[in-house]
């Protein structure tokens, strides 16, 4: 069962994403809307020793932005979950953002919103190849 | 007696040789005819015929002759004389025709002559003749008489004659000769000095009419130099130069006898040198005086030419001297000569200028072909370094005298008696120097003085160049150059630039005098200018003070000038009297400056706008895309699902999304609107009024939340500000407070205004949920950063507000505590209307 994590401050968008994911068959979806909460979630994962396979991270968020979160994740939590892959899901069209994001080894894709079902399927296929 | 008279007559008539000759011959022939002996002849004098001859002789002689016989008293003392006979002339002179047997004392006017009687007595008694020349002045008429008295038996014979005419003639001659002598003396003085030889006067010392020694009476400075003998005056040669004594005495004797000068060359052992010595009789002084000219010919033995020339000159001198007759005058002249000579030499030698006296050298056609150096001063000798110049030829000393033109100049001076005064370059030792030369005719020659003026010439040239340069600078300089007199308050000098810059000629400016300030200066600058001028009284040399002011040109147009002024001339009291100033037209510069300032402001504005635009664009990109992305998502899911329940669920999302979109667009439009309208509306805005407007605008939101407002604008009621800006500030602050209110308590919003330094502080305080500034801190005012997930709409708000406030120098500060609330301090800078 694929476990997915969404970090985005746009709650409506999160809800929509959940719907889309449901249609594709992903049921286990954790959503957080702030970096602070997200970090707490990671701690929980660590505690439970159960990290999601995919993390959909928004770039521009108030407080901690997406990249900061990714950095933190890689620093502190990657060791516990080297199977986790991150998808940057953002409205940003800046190449600099993309380049910087892709520099991180756990970042699989840099995608523009919205996340379509088709895209999601593609990602799942990719991930499945990666052993849990 | 008569015989004796006769013989005496013979003797006394020795002076008048022709008379004697005639008389004697007559008598002799007469005697010869009669073949009588002299004795017989003499005896025959008693003869009446003899007596007749005698009388005739006596009558015809021009001399006054008187024979006197002594009259003695009982003691034998002569008390009177009796006239024995008197010549006709004598008779005539005393208006008597017959003196015979008259008594001397009683009668003879000569008795008037003081002491004549006594002299006669003395002559009678002693037999020593007495001669004299007597001067008498009667009725303003001067007369000279020569008188001679000799013993005649027991009596005397007096002979006298009037020599007034002769004396007068003599006097004239003497005067002429003095004149001549003086001229000669002047020449002599010059020669005397130029003469490098030692000169001395010696007087013979006699013993029994024989010369036994020669005494030095006078020497010239050269004498000491030449001979090395000092302090010889009044010393005899036997003491000074004993080896020469006899030799010189011999020469002296010879000279005295012949009257001719003698020259000899001898080696003086005492001095170990060769000398050429000239002896010449100084008859004018007395018959026992000789002049000796010493010349050290140790060197001259080599060069005979100089010797020859000098000797010629000396002879010339001597010839001139020999012309003199008057003894005392000569003595005086010589004394003066010596003094003048010393003085002359000193003067000549002190002068740093060259002085040369040149004599013309003429050919057989009397044309001047060269010059000979007669006299030069020390400077010439030292500067030429060609040794002794005296006697040498000009063209020999200056080989290129003729081609350089100097010779012709000097020739011209001699021939035309004109004076030459010129400055000319001359090549000496290969270096060209400038000389100022003055040449003046002197006898048949010229006196030339020259001074080297190369330095002066160079300095002059430099100054000339400098002035020319300066003049060029001042004339071509576009800047106005002037000298202003602080005391007289007028321009004393201004360069031509004034014409090109303001249209006034320098003359116009000078004519303005103290009306200058009022005519040219801007009224707004008067006071500043006057204050500046007053302060310039203390400006020191080298100190420059400047100011900017406006000047009006002749057409009335104003120009900005930068003037820099400095000390130029001090007054008598030491304070600055005149200042030198330079004025530059900076009108263009000022315009550029103003434009630049404007540009700068504009640039800053542009930067701000650019920043805003970036933000705008970014916000547009992000904030618009989010809802659009949502819309896309919703649409896609709806399209891909058959589940009506899901469809419905999703469809319900549309309004919210659209609202978000709408708000974002509105917010962005608002930004543009504010920016567009910002530059024009500056108004005095009352805070209370603005508050009311914003509350109305926010409308529903405020009503729903219904916060408690407390307002305090008592400290500062209004501000001159951009209306749209101030409205935005209020709206944003209140809106945020509404959005981030606490759910647990009733929202309270406190708004107050007060002055704080240069700012007007507008504070918004609420009791909302607060902001974790530690977490969000620097992002707070960054564009589109929503600091709370609860918020809706664009996060552009605070960024925009900050932009507005800081635009003209203001700032925003935040204080907040989670759960307690937030305080936003807007430090606004009032606009100048």
Short mmCIF file of N, CA, C and O in Angstrom, two decimals, chain B residues 321-418:
data_model
loop_
_atom_site.label_atom_id
_atom_site.label_comp_id
_atom_site.label_asym_id
_atom_site.label_seq_id
_atom_site.Cartn_x
_atom_site.Cartn_y
_atom_site.Cartn_z
N UNK B 321 103.91 118.66 -17.81
CA UNK B 321 104.29 119.19 -16.51
C UNK B 321 105.31 120.31 -16.67
O UNK B 321 105.26 121.31 -15.97
N UNK B 322 106.19 120.10 -17.59
CA UNK B 322 107.24 121.12 -17.78
C UNK B 322 106.70 122.44 -18.24
O UNK B 322 107.38 123.46 -18.18
N UNK B 323 105.49 122.40 -18.71
CA UNK B 323 104.89 123.65 -19.17
C UNK B 323 104.51 124.53 -17.99
O UNK B 323 104.41 125.74 -18.11
N UNK B 324 104.26 123.92 -16.88
CA UNK B 324 103.79 124.69 -15.71
C UNK B 324 104.85 125.63 -15.20
O UNK B 324 106.02 125.31 -15.18
N UNK B 325 104.40 126.80 -14.77
CA UNK B 325 105.34 127.83 -14.32
C UNK B 325 105.20 128.12 -12.85
O UNK B 325 106.16 128.39 -12.16
N UNK B 326 103.93 128.04 -12.42
CA UNK B 326 103.67 128.48 -11.05
C UNK B 326 104.00 127.39 -10.05
O UNK B 326 103.52 126.30 -10.15
N UNK B 327 104.81 127.72 -9.11
CA UNK B 327 105.32 126.73 -8.16
C UNK B 327 104.24 126.27 -7.21
O UNK B 327 103.95 125.09 -7.09
N UNK B 328 103.64 127.21 -6.50
CA UNK B 328 102.64 126.85 -5.51
C UNK B 328 101.45 126.16 -6.16
O UNK B 328 100.90 125.20 -5.63
N UNK B 329 101.06 126.68 -7.33
CA UNK B 329 99.93 126.06 -8.02
C UNK B 329 100.23 124.60 -8.32
O UNK B 329 99.39 123.72 -8.16
N UNK B 330 101.44 124.40 -8.75
CA UNK B 330 101.86 123.03 -9.07
C UNK B 330 101.77 122.14 -7.84
O UNK B 330 101.29 121.01 -7.88
N UNK B 331 102.24 122.70 -6.73
CA UNK B 331 102.20 121.92 -5.49
C UNK B 331 100.77 121.54 -5.16
O UNK B 331 100.46 120.41 -4.80
N UNK B 332 99.90 122.54 -5.28
CA UNK B 332 98.48 122.33 -5.00
C UNK B 332 97.91 121.28 -5.94
O UNK B 332 97.21 120.38 -5.52
N UNK B 333 98.23 121.49 -7.18
CA UNK B 333 97.72 120.59 -8.19
C UNK B 333 98.15 119.16 -7.91
O UNK B 333 97.37 118.23 -8.03
N UNK B 334 99.41 119.06 -7.55
CA UNK B 334 99.92 117.72 -7.29
C UNK B 334 99.25 117.08 -6.11
O UNK B 334 98.96 115.88 -6.11
N UNK B 335 98.99 117.90 -5.13
CA UNK B 335 98.33 117.36 -3.93
C UNK B 335 96.93 116.90 -4.30
O UNK B 335 96.51 115.80 -3.97
N UNK B 336 96.25 117.78 -5.03
CA UNK B 336 94.90 117.44 -5.47
C UNK B 336 94.94 116.22 -6.38
O UNK B 336 94.11 115.35 -6.34
N UNK B 337 95.96 116.21 -7.19
CA UNK B 337 96.18 115.14 -8.12
C UNK B 337 96.22 113.80 -7.39
O UNK B 337 95.56 112.84 -7.76
N UNK B 338 97.03 113.80 -6.35
CA UNK B 338 97.18 112.56 -5.61
C UNK B 338 95.86 112.13 -4.97
O UNK B 338 95.46 110.97 -5.05
N UNK B 339 95.16 113.10 -4.41
CA UNK B 339 93.87 112.78 -3.79
C UNK B 339 92.89 112.29 -4.82
O UNK B 339 92.23 111.27 -4.63
N UNK B 340 92.79 113.03 -5.89
CA UNK B 340 91.85 112.66 -6.93
C UNK B 340 92.17 111.32 -7.54
O UNK B 340 91.30 110.54 -7.88
N UNK B 341 93.44 111.12 -7.66
CA UNK B 341 93.91 109.90 -8.25
C UNK B 341 93.48 108.69 -7.43
O UNK B 341 92.98 107.71 -7.96
N UNK B 342 93.66 108.81 -6.12
CA UNK B 342 93.25 107.71 -5.24
C UNK B 342 91.76 107.50 -5.34
O UNK B 342 91.28 106.37 -5.44
N UNK B 343 91.06 108.62 -5.29
CA UNK B 343 89.61 108.56 -5.34
C UNK B 343 89.15 107.94 -6.65
O UNK B 343 88.30 107.06 -6.69
N UNK B 344 89.75 108.43 -7.70
CA UNK B 344 89.37 107.94 -9.03
C UNK B 344 89.58 106.44 -9.16
O UNK B 344 88.71 105.71 -9.63
N UNK B 345 90.74 106.04 -8.71
CA UNK B 345 91.03 104.61 -8.82
C UNK B 345 90.03 103.78 -8.01
O UNK B 345 89.52 102.77 -8.47
N UNK B 346 89.76 104.28 -6.80
CA UNK B 346 88.83 103.54 -5.95
C UNK B 346 87.47 103.46 -6.60
O UNK B 346 86.85 102.41 -6.63
N UNK B 347 87.05 104.61 -7.11
CA UNK B 347 85.73 104.64 -7.75
C UNK B 347 85.70 103.70 -8.94
O UNK B 347 84.78 102.91 -9.10
N UNK B 348 86.72 103.80 -9.72
CA UNK B 348 86.76 102.96 -10.92
C UNK B 348 86.78 101.48 -10.57
O UNK B 348 86.14 100.68 -11.23
N UNK B 349 87.53 101.19 -9.54
CA UNK B 349 87.66 99.77 -9.21
C UNK B 349 86.44 99.23 -8.49
O UNK B 349 86.15 98.04 -8.56
N UNK B 350 85.75 100.10 -7.78
CA UNK B 350 84.56 99.64 -7.07
C UNK B 350 83.48 99.24 -8.06
O UNK B 350 82.75 98.29 -7.87
N UNK B 351 83.42 100.00 -9.12
CA UNK B 351 82.35 99.77 -10.08
C UNK B 351 82.41 98.35 -10.63
O UNK B 351 83.46 97.85 -10.97
N UNK B 352 81.28 97.72 -10.64
CA UNK B 352 81.27 96.37 -11.21
C UNK B 352 81.16 96.41 -12.72
O UNK B 352 81.27 95.41 -13.39
N UNK B 353 80.89 97.60 -13.18
CA UNK B 353 80.83 97.73 -14.64
C UNK B 353 82.24 97.87 -15.19
O UNK B 353 83.16 98.30 -14.51
N UNK B 354 82.36 97.52 -16.43
CA UNK B 354 83.66 97.68 -17.08
C UNK B 354 83.81 99.12 -17.50
O UNK B 354 82.87 99.72 -18.01
N UNK B 355 85.00 99.66 -17.31
CA UNK B 355 85.27 101.00 -17.79
C UNK B 355 86.59 100.98 -18.54
O UNK B 355 87.61 100.53 -18.01
N UNK B 356 86.54 101.44 -19.76
CA UNK B 356 87.77 101.50 -20.55
C UNK B 356 87.87 102.85 -21.20
O UNK B 356 86.87 103.40 -21.65
N UNK B 357 89.09 103.36 -21.21
CA UNK B 357 89.33 104.60 -21.95
C UNK B 357 90.19 104.23 -23.14
O UNK B 357 91.26 103.64 -22.99
N UNK B 358 89.66 104.54 -24.31
CA UNK B 358 90.37 104.16 -25.54
C UNK B 358 90.75 105.40 -26.31
O UNK B 358 90.01 106.37 -26.38
N UNK B 359 91.94 105.32 -26.86
CA UNK B 359 92.39 106.44 -27.70
C UNK B 359 92.38 105.98 -29.14
O UNK B 359 92.75 104.84 -29.45
N UNK B 360 91.94 106.89 -30.01
CA UNK B 360 91.88 106.53 -31.43
C UNK B 360 93.27 106.32 -32.00
O UNK B 360 94.20 107.04 -31.67
N UNK B 361 93.33 105.34 -32.83
CA UNK B 361 94.58 105.12 -33.56
C UNK B 361 94.27 105.42 -35.02
O UNK B 361 93.37 104.82 -35.61
N UNK B 362 94.96 106.41 -35.51
CA UNK B 362 94.64 106.85 -36.88
C UNK B 362 95.76 106.50 -37.86
O UNK B 362 96.93 106.40 -37.48
N UNK B 363 95.34 106.35 -39.10
CA UNK B 363 96.34 106.07 -40.13
C UNK B 363 96.79 107.39 -40.75
O UNK B 363 96.43 108.48 -40.31
N UNK B 364 97.55 107.27 -41.79
CA UNK B 364 98.12 108.49 -42.40
C UNK B 364 97.04 109.39 -43.00
O UNK B 364 97.24 110.58 -43.16
N UNK B 365 95.87 108.81 -43.28
CA UNK B 365 94.78 109.64 -43.81
C UNK B 365 93.89 110.15 -42.69
O UNK B 365 92.82 110.66 -42.94
N UNK B 366 94.37 109.96 -41.47
CA UNK B 366 93.64 110.40 -40.28
C UNK B 366 92.32 109.66 -40.04
O UNK B 366 91.42 110.15 -39.39
N UNK B 367 92.24 108.48 -40.64
CA UNK B 367 91.04 107.68 -40.39
C UNK B 367 91.29 106.80 -39.18
O UNK B 367 92.41 106.31 -38.98
N UNK B 368 90.26 106.56 -38.44
CA UNK B 368 90.43 105.72 -37.25
C UNK B 368 90.47 104.25 -37.71
O UNK B 368 89.55 103.79 -38.39
N UNK B 369 91.55 103.61 -37.39
CA UNK B 369 91.66 102.20 -37.77
C UNK B 369 91.67 101.26 -36.59
O UNK B 369 91.50 100.06 -36.72
N UNK B 370 91.87 101.87 -35.43
CA UNK B 370 91.90 101.02 -34.25
C UNK B 370 91.80 101.91 -33.01
O UNK B 370 91.78 103.14 -33.12
N UNK B 371 91.79 101.27 -31.86
CA UNK B 371 91.79 102.01 -30.60
C UNK B 371 92.87 101.43 -29.71
O UNK B 371 93.21 100.25 -29.81
N UNK B 372 93.37 102.31 -28.87
CA UNK B 372 94.40 101.84 -27.94
C UNK B 372 93.90 102.03 -26.52
O UNK B 372 93.28 103.04 -26.18
N UNK B 373 94.13 101.03 -25.71
CA UNK B 373 93.69 101.11 -24.31
C UNK B 373 94.57 102.08 -23.54
O UNK B 373 95.78 101.90 -23.46
N UNK B 374 93.93 103.09 -22.98
CA UNK B 374 94.66 104.05 -22.17
C UNK B 374 94.50 103.70 -20.71
O UNK B 374 95.41 103.76 -19.92
N UNK B 375 93.27 103.40 -20.38
CA UNK B 375 92.95 103.16 -18.98
C UNK B 375 91.82 102.14 -18.91
O UNK B 375 90.88 102.21 -19.67
N UNK B 376 91.99 101.21 -18.00
CA UNK B 376 90.88 100.27 -17.77
C UNK B 376 90.72 100.09 -16.26
O UNK B 376 91.68 100.29 -15.53
N UNK B 377 89.54 99.76 -15.85
CA UNK B 377 89.40 99.47 -14.43
C UNK B 377 89.47 97.97 -14.15
O UNK B 377 89.56 97.16 -15.10
N UNK B 378 89.45 97.65 -12.90
CA UNK B 378 89.69 96.27 -12.49
C UNK B 378 88.76 95.28 -13.16
O UNK B 378 89.15 94.18 -13.53
N UNK B 379 87.48 95.71 -13.31
CA UNK B 379 86.49 94.79 -13.85
C UNK B 379 86.85 94.30 -15.24
O UNK B 379 86.70 93.13 -15.56
N UNK B 380 87.34 95.24 -16.04
CA UNK B 380 87.70 94.87 -17.41
C UNK B 380 88.81 93.83 -17.39
O UNK B 380 88.75 92.82 -18.07
N UNK B 381 89.81 94.13 -16.59
CA UNK B 381 90.97 93.24 -16.53
C UNK B 381 90.54 91.85 -16.08
O UNK B 381 90.93 90.85 -16.67
N UNK B 382 89.72 91.86 -15.04
CA UNK B 382 89.32 90.57 -14.48
C UNK B 382 88.40 89.80 -15.43
O UNK B 382 88.49 88.59 -15.52
N UNK B 383 87.52 90.54 -16.09
CA UNK B 383 86.57 89.81 -16.94
C UNK B 383 87.21 89.30 -18.22
O UNK B 383 86.85 88.27 -18.73
N UNK B 384 88.16 90.03 -18.72
CA UNK B 384 88.78 89.60 -19.97
C UNK B 384 89.86 88.56 -19.76
O UNK B 384 90.08 87.70 -20.59
N UNK B 385 90.50 88.68 -18.61
CA UNK B 385 91.56 87.74 -18.26
C UNK B 385 92.60 87.65 -19.37
O UNK B 385 93.03 86.57 -19.75
N UNK B 386 92.93 88.79 -19.92
CA UNK B 386 93.93 88.78 -20.98
C UNK B 386 95.18 89.54 -20.56
O UNK B 386 95.97 89.94 -21.39
N UNK B 387 95.26 89.73 -19.25
CA UNK B 387 96.46 90.41 -18.76
C UNK B 387 96.33 91.91 -18.85
O UNK B 387 95.23 92.45 -18.96
N UNK B 388 97.49 92.54 -18.84
CA UNK B 388 97.50 94.02 -18.88
C UNK B 388 96.96 94.46 -20.23
O UNK B 388 97.35 93.95 -21.28
N UNK B 389 96.04 95.41 -20.17
CA UNK B 389 95.43 95.88 -21.41
C UNK B 389 96.02 97.20 -21.87
O UNK B 389 95.99 97.52 -23.04
N UNK B 390 96.49 97.96 -20.87
CA UNK B 390 96.96 99.30 -21.19
C UNK B 390 98.01 99.26 -22.27
O UNK B 390 98.99 98.53 -22.17
N UNK B 391 97.76 100.05 -23.29
CA UNK B 391 98.72 100.14 -24.39
C UNK B 391 98.44 99.19 -25.53
O UNK B 391 99.01 99.30 -26.60
N UNK B 392 97.54 98.26 -25.26
CA UNK B 392 97.27 97.30 -26.33
C UNK B 392 96.17 97.80 -27.22
O UNK B 392 95.38 98.67 -26.86
N UNK B 393 96.10 97.19 -28.38
CA UNK B 393 95.12 97.63 -29.36
C UNK B 393 93.80 96.90 -29.15
O UNK B 393 93.77 95.72 -28.81
N UNK B 394 92.76 97.63 -29.40
CA UNK B 394 91.40 97.11 -29.23
C UNK B 394 91.15 95.87 -30.06
O UNK B 394 90.62 94.87 -29.58
N UNK B 395 91.59 95.95 -31.29
CA UNK B 395 91.31 94.82 -32.17
C UNK B 395 92.13 93.59 -31.80
O UNK B 395 91.80 92.47 -32.17
N UNK B 396 93.19 93.85 -31.06
CA UNK B 396 94.00 92.72 -30.62
C UNK B 396 93.33 92.02 -29.44
O UNK B 396 93.30 90.80 -29.34
N UNK B 397 92.74 92.86 -28.58
CA UNK B 397 92.08 92.30 -27.40
C UNK B 397 90.75 91.65 -27.79
O UNK B 397 90.38 90.61 -27.28
N UNK B 398 90.04 92.33 -28.70
CA UNK B 398 88.77 91.79 -29.19
C UNK B 398 88.92 91.48 -30.67
O UNK B 398 88.70 92.35 -31.50
N UNK B 399 89.28 90.28 -30.99
CA UNK B 399 89.54 89.96 -32.40
C UNK B 399 88.34 90.19 -33.31
O UNK B 399 88.49 90.56 -34.46
N UNK B 400 87.15 89.99 -32.79
CA UNK B 400 85.99 90.17 -33.67
C UNK B 400 85.28 91.50 -33.44
O UNK B 400 84.08 91.63 -33.64
N UNK B 401 86.09 92.49 -33.00
CA UNK B 401 85.51 93.80 -32.73
C UNK B 401 84.88 94.39 -33.98
O UNK B 401 83.83 95.02 -33.92
N UNK B 402 85.54 94.20 -35.09
CA UNK B 402 85.04 94.85 -36.31
C UNK B 402 83.83 94.13 -36.87
O UNK B 402 82.84 94.73 -37.24
N UNK B 403 83.89 92.82 -36.86
CA UNK B 403 82.77 92.12 -37.47
C UNK B 403 81.53 92.12 -36.58
O UNK B 403 80.41 92.03 -37.08
N UNK B 404 81.73 92.27 -35.31
CA UNK B 404 80.56 92.30 -34.43
C UNK B 404 79.90 93.67 -34.43
O UNK B 404 78.82 93.85 -33.91
N UNK B 405 80.59 94.65 -35.02
CA UNK B 405 79.97 95.96 -35.12
C UNK B 405 80.36 96.93 -34.02
O UNK B 405 80.08 98.11 -34.09
N UNK B 406 81.02 96.41 -32.99
CA UNK B 406 81.38 97.26 -31.86
C UNK B 406 82.35 98.33 -32.28
O UNK B 406 82.26 99.47 -31.84
N UNK B 407 83.27 97.94 -33.16
CA UNK B 407 84.29 98.90 -33.57
C UNK B 407 83.65 100.11 -34.24
O UNK B 407 83.98 101.26 -33.94
N UNK B 408 82.70 99.82 -35.13
CA UNK B 408 82.05 100.91 -35.85
C UNK B 408 81.29 101.82 -34.91
O UNK B 408 81.24 103.04 -35.11
N UNK B 409 80.67 101.21 -33.91
CA UNK B 409 79.91 102.00 -32.94
C UNK B 409 80.85 102.99 -32.24
O UNK B 409 80.53 104.18 -32.12
N UNK B 410 81.98 102.48 -31.81
CA UNK B 410 82.93 103.33 -31.09
C UNK B 410 83.48 104.41 -32.01
O UNK B 410 83.64 105.57 -31.61
N UNK B 411 83.73 104.02 -33.24
CA UNK B 411 84.26 104.96 -34.22
C UNK B 411 83.27 106.10 -34.42
O UNK B 411 83.63 107.27 -34.44
N UNK B 412 82.02 105.74 -34.52
CA UNK B 412 80.94 106.70 -34.70
C UNK B 412 80.90 107.70 -33.54
O UNK B 412 80.72 108.90 -33.74
N UNK B 413 81.08 107.15 -32.36
CA UNK B 413 81.03 107.99 -31.15
C UNK B 413 82.13 109.05 -31.21
O UNK B 413 81.90 110.21 -30.90
N UNK B 414 83.31 108.61 -31.63
CA UNK B 414 84.44 109.55 -31.68
C UNK B 414 84.21 110.59 -32.77
O UNK B 414 84.39 111.79 -32.56
N UNK B 415 83.77 110.11 -33.90
CA UNK B 415 83.67 111.03 -35.05
C UNK B 415 82.50 111.96 -34.97
O UNK B 415 82.58 113.11 -35.39
N UNK B 416 81.41 111.51 -34.40
CA UNK B 416 80.24 112.38 -34.37
C UNK B 416 80.02 113.03 -33.01
O UNK B 416 79.09 113.78 -32.82
N UNK B 417 80.88 112.73 -32.06
CA UNK B 417 80.76 113.25 -30.70
C UNK B 417 79.42 112.89 -30.08
O UNK B 417 78.97 113.52 -29.14
N UNK B 418 78.77 111.89 -30.66
CA UNK B 418 77.48 111.50 -30.09
C UNK B 418 77.74 110.48 -29.00
O UNK B 418 78.82 109.91 -28.91
#
